[in-house]
């Protein structure tokens, strides 16, 4: 046992395991693609040492995911397509540059 405590590889692996365990909510949120990953990270980082932030960050990590935009699919029913900021809306009277 004393040889294990003196082994530097053991301590490096132990510290790495503790860091991964500490940042587990952030890693889960990153893998799941949650909506507010920065909030998960901050709650995990700041509240983690108080043992209140870690469970809160874990709950946030299992929160809603980001909506992925798939090109080529139509917009959801009832959604309006807004003109881009640099485009002017075209009315029926302005056809073919007249």
mmCIF file with all atom_site columns, C-alpha atoms in Angstrom:
data_model
loop_
_atom_site.group_PDB
_atom_site.id
_atom_site.type_symbol
_atom_site.label_atom_id
_atom_site.label_alt_id
_atom_site.label_comp_id
_atom_site.label_asym_id
_atom_site.label_entity_id
_atom_site.label_seq_id
_atom_site.pdbx_PDB_ins_code
_atom_site.Cartn_x
_atom_site.Cartn_y
_atom_site.Cartn_z
_atom_site.occupancy
_atom_site.B_iso_or_equiv
_atom_site.pdbx_formal_charge
_atom_site.auth_seq_id
_atom_site.auth_comp_id
_atom_site.auth_asym_id
_atom_site.auth_atom_id
_atom_site.pdbx_PDB_model_num
ATOM 1  C CA . UNK A 1 1  ? 0.000   0.000  0.000   1.00 0.00 ? 1  UNK A CA 1
ATOM 2  C CA . UNK A 1 2  ? 2.866   2.342  0.767   1.00 0.00 ? 2  UNK A CA 1
ATOM 3  C CA . UNK A 1 3  ? 4.333   1.736  -2.692  1.00 0.00 ? 3  UNK A CA 1
ATOM 4  C CA . UNK A 1 4  ? 1.033   2.712  -4.276  1.00 0.00 ? 4  UNK A CA 1
ATOM 5  C CA . UNK A 1 5  ? 0.946   5.989  -2.325  1.00 0.00 ? 5  UNK A CA 1
ATOM 6  C CA . UNK A 1 6  ? 4.455   6.819  -3.497  1.00 0.00 ? 6  UNK A CA 1
ATOM 7  C CA . UNK A 1 7  ? 3.662   6.075  -7.144  1.00 0.00 ? 7  UNK A CA 1
ATOM 8  C CA . UNK A 1 8  ? 3.214   9.270  -9.170  1.00 0.00 ? 8  UNK A CA 1
ATOM 9  C CA . UNK A 1 9  ? 1.205   7.506  -11.894 1.00 0.00 ? 9  UNK A CA 1
ATOM 10 C CA . UNK A 1 10 ? -1.386  6.543  -9.272  1.00 0.00 ? 10 UNK A CA 1
ATOM 11 C CA . UNK A 1 11 ? -1.775  10.142 -8.153  1.00 0.00 ? 11 UNK A CA 1
ATOM 12 C CA . UNK A 1 12 ? -2.039  11.475 -11.698 1.00 0.00 ? 12 UNK A CA 1
ATOM 13 C CA . UNK A 1 13 ? -4.754  8.923  -12.499 1.00 0.00 ? 13 UNK A CA 1
ATOM 14 C CA . UNK A 1 14 ? -6.548  9.617  -9.199  1.00 0.00 ? 14 UNK A CA 1
ATOM 15 C CA . UNK A 1 15 ? -6.579  13.389 -9.814  1.00 0.00 ? 15 UNK A CA 1
ATOM 16 C CA . UNK A 1 16 ? -7.772  12.898 -13.405 1.00 0.00 ? 16 UNK A CA 1
ATOM 17 C CA . UNK A 1 17 ? -10.591 10.631 -12.189 1.00 0.00 ? 17 UNK A CA 1
ATOM 18 C CA . UNK A 1 18 ? -11.647 13.207 -9.584  1.00 0.00 ? 18 UNK A CA 1
ATOM 19 C CA . UNK A 1 19 ? -11.656 16.009 -12.179 1.00 0.00 ? 19 UNK A CA 1
ATOM 20 C CA . UNK A 1 20 ? -13.794 13.923 -14.541 1.00 0.00 ? 20 UNK A CA 1
ATOM 21 C CA . UNK A 1 21 ? -16.178 13.079 -11.690 1.00 0.00 ? 21 UNK A CA 1
ATOM 22 C CA . UNK A 1 22 ? -16.323 16.744 -10.648 1.00 0.00 ? 22 UNK A CA 1
ATOM 23 C CA . UNK A 1 23 ? -17.071 17.904 -14.204 1.00 0.00 ? 23 UNK A CA 1
ATOM 24 C CA . UNK A 1 24 ? -19.431 15.021 -14.979 1.00 0.00 ? 24 UNK A CA 1
ATOM 25 C CA . UNK A 1 25 ? -22.548 17.266 -15.277 1.00 0.00 ? 25 UNK A CA 1
ATOM 26 C CA . UNK A 1 26 ? -20.736 19.496 -17.767 1.00 0.00 ? 26 UNK A CA 1
ATOM 27 C CA . UNK A 1 27 ? -19.535 16.489 -19.771 1.00 0.00 ? 27 UNK A CA 1
ATOM 28 C CA . UNK A 1 28 ? -23.053 15.019 -19.833 1.00 0.00 ? 28 UNK A CA 1
ATOM 29 C CA . UNK A 1 29 ? -24.454 18.372 -20.955 1.00 0.00 ? 29 UNK A CA 1
ATOM 30 C CA . UNK A 1 30 ? -21.817 18.599 -23.681 1.00 0.00 ? 30 UNK A CA 1
ATOM 31 C CA . UNK A 1 31 ? -22.549 15.099 -24.961 1.00 0.00 ? 31 UNK A CA 1
ATOM 32 C CA . UNK A 1 32 ? -26.333 15.611 -24.847 1.00 0.00 ? 32 UNK A CA 1
ATOM 33 C CA . UNK A 1 33 ? -26.112 19.065 -26.467 1.00 0.00 ? 33 UNK A CA 1
ATOM 34 C CA . UNK A 1 34 ? -28.156 20.886 -23.842 1.00 0.00 ? 34 UNK A CA 1
ATOM 35 C CA . UNK A 1 35 ? -29.568 24.328 -24.492 1.00 0.00 ? 35 UNK A CA 1
ATOM 36 C CA . UNK A 1 36 ? -27.694 26.224 -21.752 1.00 0.00 ? 36 UNK A CA 1
ATOM 37 C CA . UNK A 1 37 ? -24.313 24.502 -21.520 1.00 0.00 ? 37 UNK A CA 1
ATOM 38 C CA . UNK A 1 38 ? -22.608 27.632 -20.163 1.00 0.00 ? 38 UNK A CA 1
ATOM 39 C CA . UNK A 1 39 ? -25.057 27.710 -17.261 1.00 0.00 ? 39 UNK A CA 1
ATOM 40 C CA . UNK A 1 40 ? -24.411 24.034 -16.533 1.00 0.00 ? 40 UNK A CA 1
ATOM 41 C CA . UNK A 1 41 ? -20.663 24.702 -16.523 1.00 0.00 ? 41 UNK A CA 1
ATOM 42 C CA . UNK A 1 42 ? -20.907 27.750 -14.261 1.00 0.00 ? 42 UNK A CA 1
ATOM 43 C CA . UNK A 1 43 ? -23.201 26.062 -11.757 1.00 0.00 ? 43 UNK A CA 1
ATOM 44 C CA . UNK A 1 44 ? -20.898 23.044 -11.789 1.00 0.00 ? 44 UNK A CA 1
ATOM 45 C CA . UNK A 1 45 ? -17.755 25.129 -11.374 1.00 0.00 ? 45 UNK A CA 1
ATOM 46 C CA . UNK A 1 46 ? -18.989 27.623 -8.787  1.00 0.00 ? 46 UNK A CA 1
ATOM 47 C CA . UNK A 1 47 ? -21.500 25.559 -6.828  1.00 0.00 ? 47 UNK A CA 1
ATOM 48 C CA . UNK A 1 48 ? -19.691 22.247 -6.998  1.00 0.00 ? 48 UNK A CA 1
ATOM 49 C CA . UNK A 1 49 ? -17.462 22.727 -3.943  1.00 0.00 ? 49 UNK A CA 1
ATOM 50 C CA . UNK A 1 50 ? -20.528 23.532 -1.803  1.00 0.00 ? 50 UNK A CA 1
ATOM 51 C CA . UNK A 1 51 ? -22.064 20.129 -2.741  1.00 0.00 ? 51 UNK A CA 1
ATOM 52 C CA . UNK A 1 52 ? -25.239 21.957 -3.764  1.00 0.00 ? 52 UNK A CA 1
ATOM 53 C CA . UNK A 1 53 ? -24.143 23.012 -7.248  1.00 0.00 ? 53 UNK A CA 1
ATOM 54 C CA . UNK A 1 54 ? -23.120 19.549 -8.407  1.00 0.00 ? 54 UNK A CA 1
ATOM 55 C CA . UNK A 1 55 ? -26.636 18.037 -8.180  1.00 0.00 ? 55 UNK A CA 1
ATOM 56 C CA . UNK A 1 56 ? -28.107 21.260 -9.582  1.00 0.00 ? 56 UNK A CA 1
ATOM 57 C CA . UNK A 1 57 ? -25.693 21.107 -12.533 1.00 0.00 ? 57 UNK A CA 1
ATOM 58 C CA . UNK A 1 58 ? -26.599 17.439 -13.030 1.00 0.00 ? 58 UNK A CA 1
ATOM 59 C CA . UNK A 1 59 ? -30.298 18.367 -13.209 1.00 0.00 ? 59 UNK A CA 1
ATOM 60 C CA . UNK A 1 60 ? -29.507 21.126 -15.709 1.00 0.00 ? 60 UNK A CA 1
ATOM 61 C CA . UNK A 1 61 ? -27.382 18.702 -17.762 1.00 0.00 ? 61 UNK A CA 1
ATOM 62 C CA . UNK A 1 62 ? -30.443 16.531 -18.305 1.00 0.00 ? 62 UNK A CA 1
ATOM 63 C CA . UNK A 1 63 ? -32.534 19.544 -19.333 1.00 0.00 ? 63 UNK A CA 1
ATOM 64 C CA . UNK A 1 64 ? -33.878 20.391 -22.787 1.00 0.00 ? 64 UNK A CA 1
ATOM 65 C CA . UNK A 1 65 ? -31.632 19.865 -25.772 1.00 0.00 ? 65 UNK A CA 1
ATOM 66 C CA . UNK A 1 66 ? -30.825 22.391 -28.486 1.00 0.00 ? 66 UNK A CA 1
ATOM 67 C CA . UNK A 1 67 ? -33.144 22.272 -31.458 1.00 0.00 ? 67 UNK A CA 1
ATOM 68 C CA . UNK A 1 68 ? -31.259 21.198 -34.535 1.00 0.00 ? 68 UNK A CA 1
ATOM 69 C CA . UNK A 1 69 ? -32.048 22.963 -37.782 1.00 0.00 ? 69 UNK A CA 1
ATOM 70 C CA . UNK A 1 70 ? -32.221 20.544 -40.673 1.00 0.00 ? 70 UNK A CA 1
ATOM 71 C CA . UNK A 1 71 ? -31.731 22.198 -44.059 1.00 0.00 ? 71 UNK A CA 1
ATOM 72 C CA . UNK A 1 72 ? -34.351 21.441 -46.672 1.00 0.00 ? 72 UNK A CA 1
ATOM 73 C CA . UNK A 1 73 ? -37.194 20.815 -44.260 1.00 0.00 ? 73 UNK A CA 1
ATOM 74 C CA . UNK A 1 74 ? -40.101 23.186 -44.065 1.00 0.00 ? 74 UNK A CA 1
ATOM 75 C CA . UNK A 1 75 ? -40.642 25.358 -41.022 1.00 0.00 ? 75 UNK A CA 1
ATOM 76 C CA . UNK A 1 76 ? -43.023 24.227 -38.295 1.00 0.00 ? 76 UNK A CA 1
ATOM 77 C CA . UNK A 1 77 ? -46.680 24.988 -38.867 1.00 0.00 ? 77 UNK A CA 1
ATOM 78 C CA . UNK A 1 78 ? -47.574 28.518 -37.853 1.00 0.00 ? 78 UNK A CA 1
ATOM 79 C CA . UNK A 1 79 ? -43.987 29.823 -38.065 1.00 0.00 ? 79 UNK A CA 1
ATOM 80 C CA . UNK A 1 80 ? -43.477 33.020 -40.021 1.00 0.00 ? 80 UNK A CA 1
ATOM 81 C CA . UNK A 1 81 ? -40.444 33.466 -42.175 1.00 0.00 ? 81 UNK A CA 1
ATOM 82 C CA . UNK A 1 82 ? -38.978 36.853 -41.309 1.00 0.00 ? 82 UNK A CA 1
ATOM 83 C CA . UNK A 1 83 ? -36.883 38.696 -43.893 1.00 0.00 ? 83 UNK A CA 1
ATOM 84 C CA . UNK A 1 84 ? -33.182 38.833 -43.194 1.00 0.00 ? 84 UNK A CA 1
ATOM 85 C CA . UNK A 1 85 ? -32.002 42.152 -41.684 1.00 0.00 ? 85 UNK A CA 1
ATOM 86 C CA . UNK A 1 86 ? -30.460 43.289 -44.959 1.00 0.00 ? 86 UNK A CA 1
ATOM 87 C CA . UNK A 1 87 ? -33.496 42.393 -47.112 1.00 0.00 ? 87 UNK A CA 1
ATOM 88 C CA . UNK A 1 88 ? -36.434 44.624 -47.777 1.00 0.00 ? 88 UNK A CA 1
ATOM 89 C CA . UNK A 1 89 ? -39.856 43.037 -47.908 1.00 0.00 ? 89 UNK A CA 1
ATOM 90 C CA . UNK A 1 90 ? -41.128 42.810 -51.498 1.00 0.00 ? 90 UNK A CA 1
ATOM 91 C CA . UNK A 1 91 ? -44.719 43.775 -52.041 1.00 0.00 ? 91 UNK A CA 1
ATOM 92 C CA . UNK A 1 92 ? -46.861 42.754 -55.032 1.00 0.00 ? 92 UNK A CA 1
ATOM 93 C CA . UNK A 1 93 ? -46.306 46.132 -56.787 1.00 0.00 ? 93 UNK A CA 1
ATOM 94 C CA . UNK A 1 94 ? -42.524 45.825 -57.018 1.00 0.00 ? 94 UNK A CA 1
ATOM 95 C CA . UNK A 1 95 ? -42.028 43.090 -59.567 1.00 0.00 ? 95 UNK A CA 1
ATOM 96 C CA . UNK A 1 96 ? -39.059 42.819 -61.940 1.00 0.00 ? 96 UNK A CA 1
ATOM 97 C CA . UNK A 1 97 ? -37.423 46.005 -60.627 1.00 0.00 ? 97 UNK A CA 1
ATOM 98 C CA . UNK A 1 98 ? -40.230 48.323 -61.766 1.00 0.00 ? 98 UNK A CA 1
#
